[in-house]
Amino acid sequence: MITGTFNISYIIMRLMSGMISNSRSNGKFGKYGGKYIPETLVPAIEELESGYEKYRGQRSFCEELDYLLRNYAGRPTPLYYAKNLTRYAGGARIMLKREDLLHGGAHKINNTLGQALLAKKMGKKRIIAETGAGQHGVATAIACAVLDLDAEIYMGSKDMSRQKMNVFRMELLGAKVHPVVSGTQTLKDAINDALRDWITNVNNTYYLIGSAVGPHPYPTIVRNFQSVIGREIKNQMTEVYQHLPNAVIACVGGGSNSIGSFHQFISDSKVLLYGVEAGGKGIRSGEHSASLCAGSEGVLHGMKSYLLQDQSGQVLATHSVSAGLDYPAVGPEHAYLKDIKRVRYVACNDDDAVNAFLLLCRYEGIIPALESSHALSHAIRIAKKMDKTGYIVVTLSGRGDKDMDIIMEYTKAKNAPMKKRLMKINHK
């Protein structure tokens, strides 16, 4: 349900002014985060820090962002009680935070509108970005179109082939898409190329990072723009149901939708928080993207965090059925929350994510993104173990239009096992 009393402007003003932020002035979350950058990027990072400090509490900036979030993006998003899926699970009530209903089809626009507006205030006219599943690329292209900025998107050629529709959408919206053919041709390599571009063009270019990763202040900036998700969840739960959720669950790749969902509840110790990584073909197989569950401390893309690496520190290849979770590291705040045991991080394999995708389609008439399906799978598992009076909130971070080709190919490859699964779902 959408409540009428929730004041986005008020939250943005407080959030951007730092009154309700636990960010560290040195860019650290415990021992994680920081600025591991080449000297050529120092001026650009310092300019970003000073620009963010200048505009984050400025009333005109906050009011313009509020207008865009409400009247253009579609905030606040509903909190939907999935009664049919709850009945299937047989336990706690499953609530869906419908970020999939935002303009562009995912939570990414919360951040791209904020950063693009910041870039415009800073006088930058050229925006570059990286993208995995294409959702951040689409959201960047949307924000640049509405704010009259030039957009160039770096995307791994492997991801481009499995997300052709999003590539077409970006081009329709006026963005130039650069295929990345180096390395694994996925998100990691797209970030590498975007960073190289930024180093070359720091004077006129703003790098709009899509997740809560990278050197300080990016993890904090992205977290702050995305924390509207958790604030709405808390407001909607307390106002409509007079109850905090017993658990909040979100998928984790780089970690923007999840940290946005969790941030409001960090101090609410009775609210369980679950971050669900991409288990791929299983942790033991080595073909996964579960940095927190199976990685170790290291430095990548300007930050210290958990990442997947070999004994020599070389970054390992990753795998996930969902392009948006196919990343070998994770945002530094997640690493900190893992170490202090405030968030429980688990892995969901490809098969279970696809099964949850099919279940939500069948029982609720909602086609979720494959990224979100990882969180949904764990929510169903947890719900079965909880009392029926409990509430589990799942952040449905995006819609699944982009994943139709992947699902068709996946079910075709699975053949008989998938057919049996569909028959079982329909039978129930």
Short mmCIF file of N, CA and C in Angstrom, two decimals, residues 63-218:
data_model
loop_
_atom_site.label_atom_id
_atom_site.label_comp_id
_atom_site.label_asym_id
_atom_site.label_seq_id
_atom_site.Cartn_x
_atom_site.Cartn_y
_atom_site.Cartn_z
N GLU A 63 14.58 19.59 -3.26
CA GLU A 63 13.22 19.76 -3.78
C GLU A 63 13.12 19.31 -5.23
N GLU A 64 14.17 19.58 -6.02
CA GLU A 64 14.15 19.14 -7.42
C GLU A 64 14.22 17.61 -7.50
N LEU A 65 15.06 17.01 -6.65
CA LEU A 65 15.15 15.55 -6.63
C LEU A 65 13.83 14.94 -6.16
N ASP A 66 13.24 15.54 -5.16
CA ASP A 66 11.94 15.08 -4.66
C ASP A 66 10.89 15.09 -5.77
N TYR A 67 10.87 16.16 -6.55
CA TYR A 67 9.90 16.27 -7.65
C TYR A 67 10.12 15.15 -8.66
N LEU A 68 11.37 14.90 -9.01
CA LEU A 68 11.68 13.85 -9.99
C LEU A 68 11.32 12.47 -9.45
N LEU A 69 11.62 12.21 -8.20
CA LEU A 69 11.31 10.91 -7.62
C LEU A 69 9.81 10.66 -7.55
N ARG A 70 9.05 11.68 -7.20
CA ARG A 70 7.60 11.53 -7.08
C ARG A 70 6.89 11.49 -8.43
N ASN A 71 7.15 12.50 -9.23
CA ASN A 71 6.34 12.73 -10.42
C ASN A 71 6.91 12.13 -11.69
N TYR A 72 8.16 11.72 -11.65
CA TYR A 72 8.79 11.13 -12.82
C TYR A 72 9.10 9.64 -12.59
N ALA A 73 9.75 9.33 -11.47
CA ALA A 73 10.13 7.94 -11.20
C ALA A 73 8.97 7.11 -10.65
N GLY A 74 8.10 7.73 -9.83
CA GLY A 74 6.95 7.01 -9.30
C GLY A 74 7.04 6.59 -7.85
N ARG A 75 7.77 7.34 -7.04
CA ARG A 75 7.83 7.07 -5.60
C ARG A 75 6.65 7.74 -4.89
N PRO A 76 6.23 7.21 -3.74
CA PRO A 76 6.71 5.97 -3.13
C PRO A 76 6.17 4.74 -3.84
N THR A 77 6.91 3.64 -3.77
CA THR A 77 6.46 2.39 -4.38
C THR A 77 5.62 1.60 -3.39
N PRO A 78 4.68 0.77 -3.88
CA PRO A 78 3.81 0.02 -2.97
C PRO A 78 4.54 -1.06 -2.18
N LEU A 79 3.98 -1.39 -1.04
CA LEU A 79 4.37 -2.57 -0.28
C LEU A 79 3.20 -3.54 -0.39
N TYR A 80 3.40 -4.62 -1.11
CA TYR A 80 2.32 -5.52 -1.50
C TYR A 80 2.36 -6.83 -0.71
N TYR A 81 1.22 -7.20 -0.14
CA TYR A 81 1.11 -8.48 0.57
C TYR A 81 0.85 -9.59 -0.45
N ALA A 82 1.82 -10.46 -0.62
CA ALA A 82 1.72 -11.56 -1.59
C ALA A 82 1.00 -12.74 -0.92
N LYS A 83 -0.31 -12.67 -0.86
CA LYS A 83 -1.07 -13.67 -0.08
C LYS A 83 -1.03 -15.05 -0.72
N ASN A 84 -1.03 -15.13 -2.04
CA ASN A 84 -0.99 -16.46 -2.68
C ASN A 84 0.36 -17.13 -2.48
N LEU A 85 1.43 -16.37 -2.61
CA LEU A 85 2.76 -16.92 -2.37
C LEU A 85 2.93 -17.28 -0.90
N THR A 86 2.36 -16.46 -0.02
CA THR A 86 2.39 -16.76 1.41
C THR A 86 1.69 -18.08 1.70
N ARG A 87 0.55 -18.28 1.08
CA ARG A 87 -0.19 -19.53 1.27
C ARG A 87 0.62 -20.73 0.76
N TYR A 88 1.32 -20.52 -0.36
CA TYR A 88 2.17 -21.59 -0.90
C TYR A 88 3.30 -21.93 0.08
N ALA A 89 3.94 -20.88 0.65
CA ALA A 89 5.05 -21.11 1.57
C ALA A 89 4.57 -21.70 2.89
N GLY A 90 3.39 -21.27 3.33
CA GLY A 90 2.79 -21.85 4.53
C GLY A 90 3.32 -21.32 5.83
N GLY A 91 3.88 -20.10 5.82
CA GLY A 91 4.40 -19.55 7.07
C GLY A 91 4.14 -18.07 7.18
N ALA A 92 5.20 -17.30 7.44
CA ALA A 92 5.09 -15.86 7.64
C ALA A 92 4.57 -15.17 6.38
N ARG A 93 3.98 -14.00 6.59
CA ARG A 93 3.45 -13.22 5.48
C ARG A 93 4.59 -12.61 4.67
N ILE A 94 4.55 -12.81 3.36
CA ILE A 94 5.58 -12.30 2.46
C ILE A 94 5.10 -11.00 1.84
N MET A 95 5.84 -9.93 2.10
CA MET A 95 5.53 -8.61 1.58
C MET A 95 6.55 -8.25 0.50
N LEU A 96 6.09 -7.68 -0.60
CA LEU A 96 6.99 -7.31 -1.68
C LEU A 96 7.11 -5.80 -1.79
N LYS A 97 8.32 -5.28 -1.66
CA LYS A 97 8.57 -3.86 -1.88
C LYS A 97 8.77 -3.68 -3.39
N ARG A 98 7.80 -3.02 -4.05
CA ARG A 98 7.67 -3.07 -5.50
C ARG A 98 8.53 -2.02 -6.22
N GLU A 99 9.85 -2.15 -6.11
CA GLU A 99 10.75 -1.28 -6.87
C GLU A 99 10.67 -1.56 -8.36
N ASP A 100 10.13 -2.72 -8.71
CA ASP A 100 9.95 -3.06 -10.13
C ASP A 100 8.96 -2.14 -10.83
N LEU A 101 8.14 -1.43 -10.05
CA LEU A 101 7.13 -0.54 -10.63
C LEU A 101 7.66 0.86 -10.92
N LEU A 102 8.89 1.13 -10.56
CA LEU A 102 9.48 2.43 -10.86
C LEU A 102 9.69 2.60 -12.37
N HIS A 103 9.73 3.84 -12.81
CA HIS A 103 10.03 4.13 -14.21
C HIS A 103 11.39 3.53 -14.56
N GLY A 104 11.43 2.77 -15.63
CA GLY A 104 12.66 2.08 -16.01
C GLY A 104 12.69 0.64 -15.54
N GLY A 105 11.82 0.30 -14.59
CA GLY A 105 11.68 -1.10 -14.19
C GLY A 105 12.58 -1.59 -13.09
N ALA A 106 13.26 -0.69 -12.38
CA ALA A 106 14.15 -1.15 -11.30
C ALA A 106 14.49 -0.01 -10.35
N HIS A 107 15.09 -0.39 -9.22
CA HIS A 107 15.48 0.57 -8.19
C HIS A 107 16.58 1.52 -8.65
N LYS A 108 17.25 1.20 -9.72
CA LYS A 108 18.43 1.96 -10.15
C LYS A 108 18.15 3.45 -10.33
N ILE A 109 16.94 3.81 -10.71
CA ILE A 109 16.63 5.21 -11.00
C ILE A 109 16.70 6.10 -9.75
N ASN A 110 16.54 5.51 -8.56
CA ASN A 110 16.70 6.29 -7.32
C ASN A 110 18.07 6.96 -7.28
N ASN A 111 19.07 6.21 -7.69
CA ASN A 111 20.46 6.67 -7.64
C ASN A 111 20.83 7.49 -8.87
N THR A 112 20.37 7.08 -10.06
CA THR A 112 20.79 7.80 -11.27
C THR A 112 20.20 9.21 -11.32
N LEU A 113 18.97 9.37 -10.87
CA LEU A 113 18.40 10.72 -10.83
C LEU A 113 19.19 11.59 -9.85
N GLY A 114 19.53 11.04 -8.70
CA GLY A 114 20.28 11.80 -7.70
C GLY A 114 21.66 12.19 -8.20
N GLN A 115 22.41 11.22 -8.73
CA GLN A 115 23.77 11.52 -9.19
C GLN A 115 23.79 12.39 -10.44
N ALA A 116 22.86 12.14 -11.38
CA ALA A 116 22.83 12.96 -12.59
C ALA A 116 22.50 14.41 -12.26
N LEU A 117 21.58 14.61 -11.32
CA LEU A 117 21.25 15.96 -10.89
C LEU A 117 22.46 16.61 -10.22
N LEU A 118 23.18 15.84 -9.41
CA LEU A 118 24.39 16.34 -8.78
C LEU A 118 25.43 16.73 -9.84
N ALA A 119 25.59 15.87 -10.85
CA ALA A 119 26.55 16.14 -11.92
C ALA A 119 26.21 17.43 -12.65
N LYS A 120 24.92 17.63 -12.91
CA LYS A 120 24.49 18.85 -13.60
C LYS A 120 24.77 20.08 -12.77
N LYS A 121 24.53 20.00 -11.46
CA LYS A 121 24.81 21.13 -10.57
C LYS A 121 26.32 21.42 -10.56
N MET A 122 27.13 20.38 -10.73
CA MET A 122 28.59 20.53 -10.72
C MET A 122 29.12 21.01 -12.07
N GLY A 123 28.24 21.15 -13.05
CA GLY A 123 28.65 21.65 -14.36
C GLY A 123 29.16 20.60 -15.32
N LYS A 124 28.94 19.32 -15.02
CA LYS A 124 29.36 18.23 -15.91
C LYS A 124 28.25 17.95 -16.92
N LYS A 125 28.63 17.83 -18.19
CA LYS A 125 27.62 17.60 -19.22
C LYS A 125 27.72 16.22 -19.86
N ARG A 126 28.81 15.52 -19.59
CA ARG A 126 29.00 14.17 -20.14
C ARG A 126 29.00 13.17 -18.99
N ILE A 127 28.12 12.19 -19.07
CA ILE A 127 27.98 11.18 -18.03
C ILE A 127 28.43 9.83 -18.60
N ILE A 128 29.30 9.13 -17.86
CA ILE A 128 29.63 7.76 -18.23
C ILE A 128 29.16 6.84 -17.10
N ALA A 129 28.88 5.60 -17.47
CA ALA A 129 28.42 4.63 -16.47
C ALA A 129 28.79 3.23 -16.95
N GLU A 130 28.78 2.30 -16.02
CA GLU A 130 28.94 0.88 -16.34
C GLU A 130 27.61 0.20 -16.11
N THR A 131 27.43 -0.95 -16.71
CA THR A 131 26.21 -1.71 -16.43
C THR A 131 26.45 -3.19 -16.64
N GLY A 132 25.72 -4.01 -15.86
CA GLY A 132 25.82 -5.46 -16.00
C GLY A 132 24.59 -5.98 -16.71
N ALA A 133 23.47 -6.05 -15.97
CA ALA A 133 22.22 -6.51 -16.57
C ALA A 133 21.61 -5.47 -17.49
N GLY A 134 22.13 -4.26 -17.44
CA GLY A 134 21.60 -3.20 -18.29
C GLY A 134 20.65 -2.27 -17.57
N GLN A 135 20.20 -2.63 -16.37
CA GLN A 135 19.23 -1.80 -15.66
C GLN A 135 19.83 -0.46 -15.26
N HIS A 136 21.08 -0.48 -14.78
CA HIS A 136 21.72 0.79 -14.43
C HIS A 136 21.98 1.62 -15.68
N GLY A 137 22.34 0.96 -16.76
CA GLY A 137 22.54 1.68 -18.02
C GLY A 137 21.28 2.34 -18.50
N VAL A 138 20.17 1.62 -18.43
CA VAL A 138 18.88 2.18 -18.83
C VAL A 138 18.51 3.35 -17.91
N ALA A 139 18.67 3.15 -16.61
CA ALA A 139 18.33 4.21 -15.65
C ALA A 139 19.21 5.44 -15.84
N THR A 140 20.48 5.24 -16.18
CA THR A 140 21.37 6.37 -16.46
C THR A 140 20.92 7.10 -17.72
N ALA A 141 20.58 6.34 -18.75
CA ALA A 141 20.11 6.94 -20.00
C ALA A 141 18.83 7.74 -19.77
N ILE A 142 17.93 7.21 -18.95
CA ILE A 142 16.68 7.91 -18.62
C ILE A 142 16.98 9.23 -17.91
N ALA A 143 17.83 9.16 -16.88
CA ALA A 143 18.15 10.36 -16.10
C ALA A 143 18.83 11.42 -16.97
N CYS A 144 19.73 10.97 -17.85
CA CYS A 144 20.42 11.92 -18.71
C CYS A 144 19.48 12.55 -19.73
N ALA A 145 18.51 11.76 -20.21
CA ALA A 145 17.55 12.30 -21.17
C ALA A 145 16.71 13.40 -20.52
N VAL A 146 16.19 13.14 -19.32
CA VAL A 146 15.31 14.10 -18.68
C VAL A 146 16.06 15.33 -18.19
N LEU A 147 17.36 15.18 -17.91
CA LEU A 147 18.16 16.30 -17.42
C LEU A 147 19.04 16.91 -18.50
N ASP A 148 18.87 16.46 -19.74
CA ASP A 148 19.58 17.02 -20.89
C ASP A 148 21.09 16.88 -20.75
N LEU A 149 21.55 15.66 -20.51
CA LEU A 149 22.96 15.35 -20.39
C LEU A 149 23.33 14.26 -21.40
N ASP A 150 24.59 14.21 -21.80
CA ASP A 150 25.07 13.17 -22.71
C ASP A 150 25.43 11.92 -21.90
N ALA A 151 25.03 10.75 -22.40
CA ALA A 151 25.28 9.50 -21.68
C ALA A 151 26.05 8.51 -22.55
N GLU A 152 27.08 7.92 -21.96
CA GLU A 152 27.83 6.85 -22.62
C GLU A 152 27.96 5.70 -21.61
N ILE A 153 27.60 4.51 -22.05
CA ILE A 153 27.50 3.35 -21.16
C ILE A 153 28.48 2.27 -21.58
N TYR A 154 29.24 1.75 -20.62
CA TYR A 154 30.14 0.63 -20.87
C TYR A 154 29.47 -0.66 -20.40
N MET A 155 29.45 -1.66 -21.29
CA MET A 155 28.78 -2.92 -20.98
C MET A 155 29.55 -4.08 -21.59
N GLY A 156 29.78 -5.12 -20.79
CA GLY A 156 30.49 -6.29 -21.28
C GLY A 156 29.76 -6.92 -22.46
N SER A 157 30.50 -7.36 -23.47
CA SER A 157 29.86 -7.92 -24.67
C SER A 157 29.08 -9.18 -24.34
N LYS A 158 29.52 -9.93 -23.32
CA LYS A 158 28.76 -11.11 -22.89
C LYS A 158 27.40 -10.69 -22.34
N ASP A 159 27.40 -9.64 -21.54
CA ASP A 159 26.14 -9.14 -20.99
C ASP A 159 25.27 -8.52 -22.08
N MET A 160 25.90 -7.89 -23.07
CA MET A 160 25.13 -7.30 -24.16
C MET A 160 24.38 -8.37 -24.95
N SER A 161 25.01 -9.53 -25.11
CA SER A 161 24.36 -10.60 -25.88
C SER A 161 23.19 -11.21 -25.12
N ARG A 162 23.26 -11.24 -23.77
CA ARG A 162 22.16 -11.83 -23.02
C ARG A 162 21.15 -10.80 -22.53
N GLN A 163 21.44 -9.52 -22.78
CA GLN A 163 20.50 -8.45 -22.41
C GLN A 163 20.30 -7.51 -23.60
N LYS A 164 19.99 -8.07 -24.75
CA LYS A 164 19.87 -7.29 -25.99
C LYS A 164 18.78 -6.22 -25.88
N MET A 165 17.69 -6.54 -25.21
CA MET A 165 16.60 -5.58 -25.12
C MET A 165 17.01 -4.33 -24.36
N ASN A 166 17.78 -4.51 -23.29
CA ASN A 166 18.23 -3.33 -22.53
C ASN A 166 19.23 -2.50 -23.33
N VAL A 167 20.05 -3.16 -24.14
CA VAL A 167 20.96 -2.41 -25.01
C VAL A 167 20.15 -1.54 -25.97
N PHE A 168 19.11 -2.11 -26.55
CA PHE A 168 18.25 -1.37 -27.47
C PHE A 168 17.55 -0.21 -26.76
N ARG A 169 17.11 -0.46 -25.53
CA ARG A 169 16.45 0.59 -24.76
C ARG A 169 17.40 1.76 -24.50
N MET A 170 18.64 1.46 -24.14
CA MET A 170 19.61 2.53 -23.89
C MET A 170 19.82 3.38 -25.13
N GLU A 171 19.94 2.72 -26.27
CA GLU A 171 20.15 3.44 -27.52
C GLU A 171 18.92 4.27 -27.89
N LEU A 172 17.74 3.73 -27.66
CA LEU A 172 16.52 4.49 -27.91
C LEU A 172 16.47 5.76 -27.07
N LEU A 173 16.99 5.67 -25.86
CA LEU A 173 16.97 6.80 -24.93
C LEU A 173 18.09 7.80 -25.20
N GLY A 174 18.90 7.54 -26.21
CA GLY A 174 19.92 8.49 -26.60
C GLY A 174 21.31 8.22 -26.10
N ALA A 175 21.52 7.10 -25.41
CA ALA A 175 22.84 6.78 -24.88
C ALA A 175 23.68 6.03 -25.91
N LYS A 176 24.98 6.23 -25.84
CA LYS A 176 25.92 5.46 -26.66
C LYS A 176 26.43 4.30 -25.82
N VAL A 177 26.32 3.08 -26.35
CA VAL A 177 26.73 1.89 -25.60
C VAL A 177 28.06 1.38 -26.16
N HIS A 178 29.06 1.28 -25.27
CA HIS A 178 30.38 0.79 -25.65
C HIS A 178 30.52 -0.68 -25.25
N PRO A 179 30.68 -1.61 -26.21
CA PRO A 179 30.90 -3.01 -25.85
C PRO A 179 32.30 -3.20 -25.28
N VAL A 180 32.41 -3.97 -24.21
CA VAL A 180 33.69 -4.25 -23.57
C VAL A 180 34.06 -5.70 -23.89
N VAL A 181 35.17 -5.89 -24.57
CA VAL A 181 35.55 -7.22 -25.04
C VAL A 181 36.72 -7.80 -24.26
N SER A 182 37.19 -7.11 -23.26
CA SER A 182 38.32 -7.60 -22.47
C SER A 182 37.86 -8.48 -21.32
N GLY A 183 38.77 -9.28 -20.80
CA GLY A 183 38.49 -10.10 -19.62
C GLY A 183 37.32 -11.04 -19.79
N THR A 184 36.45 -11.05 -18.77
CA THR A 184 35.28 -11.93 -18.81
C THR A 184 34.11 -11.31 -19.56
N GLN A 185 34.31 -10.07 -20.02
CA GLN A 185 33.28 -9.36 -20.80
C GLN A 185 31.98 -9.18 -20.01
N THR A 186 32.12 -8.95 -18.69
CA THR A 186 30.97 -8.73 -17.82
C THR A 186 31.17 -7.43 -17.03
N LEU A 187 30.46 -7.29 -15.93
CA LEU A 187 30.41 -6.03 -15.19
C LEU A 187 31.78 -5.57 -14.71
N LYS A 188 32.59 -6.49 -14.21
CA LYS A 188 33.92 -6.13 -13.72
C LYS A 188 34.72 -5.40 -14.79
N ASP A 189 34.67 -5.91 -15.99
CA ASP A 189 35.45 -5.34 -17.09
C ASP A 189 34.83 -4.03 -17.59
N ALA A 190 33.50 -3.93 -17.50
CA ALA A 190 32.83 -2.68 -17.85
C ALA A 190 33.26 -1.56 -16.91
N ILE A 191 33.39 -1.88 -15.62
CA ILE A 191 33.86 -0.89 -14.65
C ILE A 191 35.30 -0.47 -14.97
N ASN A 192 36.14 -1.45 -15.32
CA ASN A 192 37.53 -1.13 -15.67
C ASN A 192 37.61 -0.14 -16.82
N ASP A 193 36.82 -0.37 -17.87
CA ASP A 193 36.85 0.53 -19.03
C ASP A 193 36.27 1.90 -18.70
N ALA A 194 35.23 1.92 -17.87
CA ALA A 194 34.65 3.21 -17.46
C ALA A 194 35.67 4.02 -16.66
N LEU A 195 36.41 3.35 -15.79
CA LEU A 195 37.44 4.04 -15.02
C LEU A 195 38.54 4.60 -15.92
N ARG A 196 38.92 3.83 -16.94
CA ARG A 196 39.93 4.32 -17.88
C ARG A 196 39.44 5.57 -18.62
N ASP A 197 38.16 5.55 -19.00
CA ASP A 197 37.57 6.72 -19.66
C ASP A 197 37.61 7.92 -18.73
N TRP A 198 37.23 7.70 -17.48
CA TRP A 198 37.18 8.81 -16.51
C TRP A 198 38.56 9.44 -16.31
N ILE A 199 39.58 8.59 -16.20
CA ILE A 199 40.94 9.09 -16.03
C ILE A 199 41.34 9.99 -17.19
N THR A 200 40.90 9.62 -18.39
CA THR A 200 41.25 10.37 -19.60
C THR A 200 40.47 11.66 -19.74
N ASN A 201 39.24 11.68 -19.20
CA ASN A 201 38.33 12.82 -19.44
C ASN A 201 37.78 13.43 -18.16
N VAL A 202 38.63 13.57 -17.15
CA VAL A 202 38.13 14.02 -15.84
C VAL A 202 37.55 15.43 -15.85
N ASN A 203 37.99 16.26 -16.76
CA ASN A 203 37.57 17.66 -16.72
C ASN A 203 36.09 17.88 -17.04
N ASN A 204 35.57 17.10 -18.00
CA ASN A 204 34.18 17.35 -18.42
C ASN A 204 33.25 16.18 -18.15
N THR A 205 33.76 15.13 -17.49
CA THR A 205 33.00 13.89 -17.37
C THR A 205 32.69 13.56 -15.91
N TYR A 206 31.47 13.09 -15.68
CA TYR A 206 31.05 12.58 -14.37
C TYR A 206 30.85 11.07 -14.50
N TYR A 207 31.48 10.30 -13.62
CA TYR A 207 31.31 8.85 -13.61
C TYR A 207 30.18 8.49 -12.65
N LEU A 208 29.07 8.02 -13.20
CA LEU A 208 27.88 7.71 -12.41
C LEU A 208 27.89 6.21 -12.07
N ILE A 209 28.45 5.88 -10.93
CA ILE A 209 28.54 4.48 -10.50
C ILE A 209 27.16 3.98 -10.08
N GLY A 210 26.86 2.73 -10.47
CA GLY A 210 25.51 2.21 -10.28
C GLY A 210 25.27 1.45 -9.00
N SER A 211 26.33 1.05 -8.30
CA SER A 211 26.12 0.30 -7.07
C SER A 211 26.93 0.93 -5.94
N ALA A 212 26.78 0.38 -4.75
CA ALA A 212 27.42 0.96 -3.57
C ALA A 212 28.86 0.47 -3.46
N VAL A 213 29.60 0.66 -4.56
CA VAL A 213 30.98 0.20 -4.66
C VAL A 213 31.86 1.36 -5.10
N GLY A 214 33.17 1.07 -5.22
CA GLY A 214 34.10 2.08 -5.69
C GLY A 214 34.75 2.86 -4.56
N PRO A 215 35.58 3.83 -4.91
CA PRO A 215 36.26 4.63 -3.88
C PRO A 215 35.29 5.58 -3.19
N HIS A 216 35.60 5.95 -1.97
CA HIS A 216 34.84 6.97 -1.26
C HIS A 216 34.85 8.25 -2.09
N PRO A 217 33.71 8.96 -2.25
CA PRO A 217 32.47 8.82 -1.47
C PRO A 217 31.35 8.02 -2.15
N TYR A 218 31.66 7.27 -3.22
CA TYR A 218 30.59 6.59 -3.95
C TYR A 218 29.74 5.63 -3.10
#
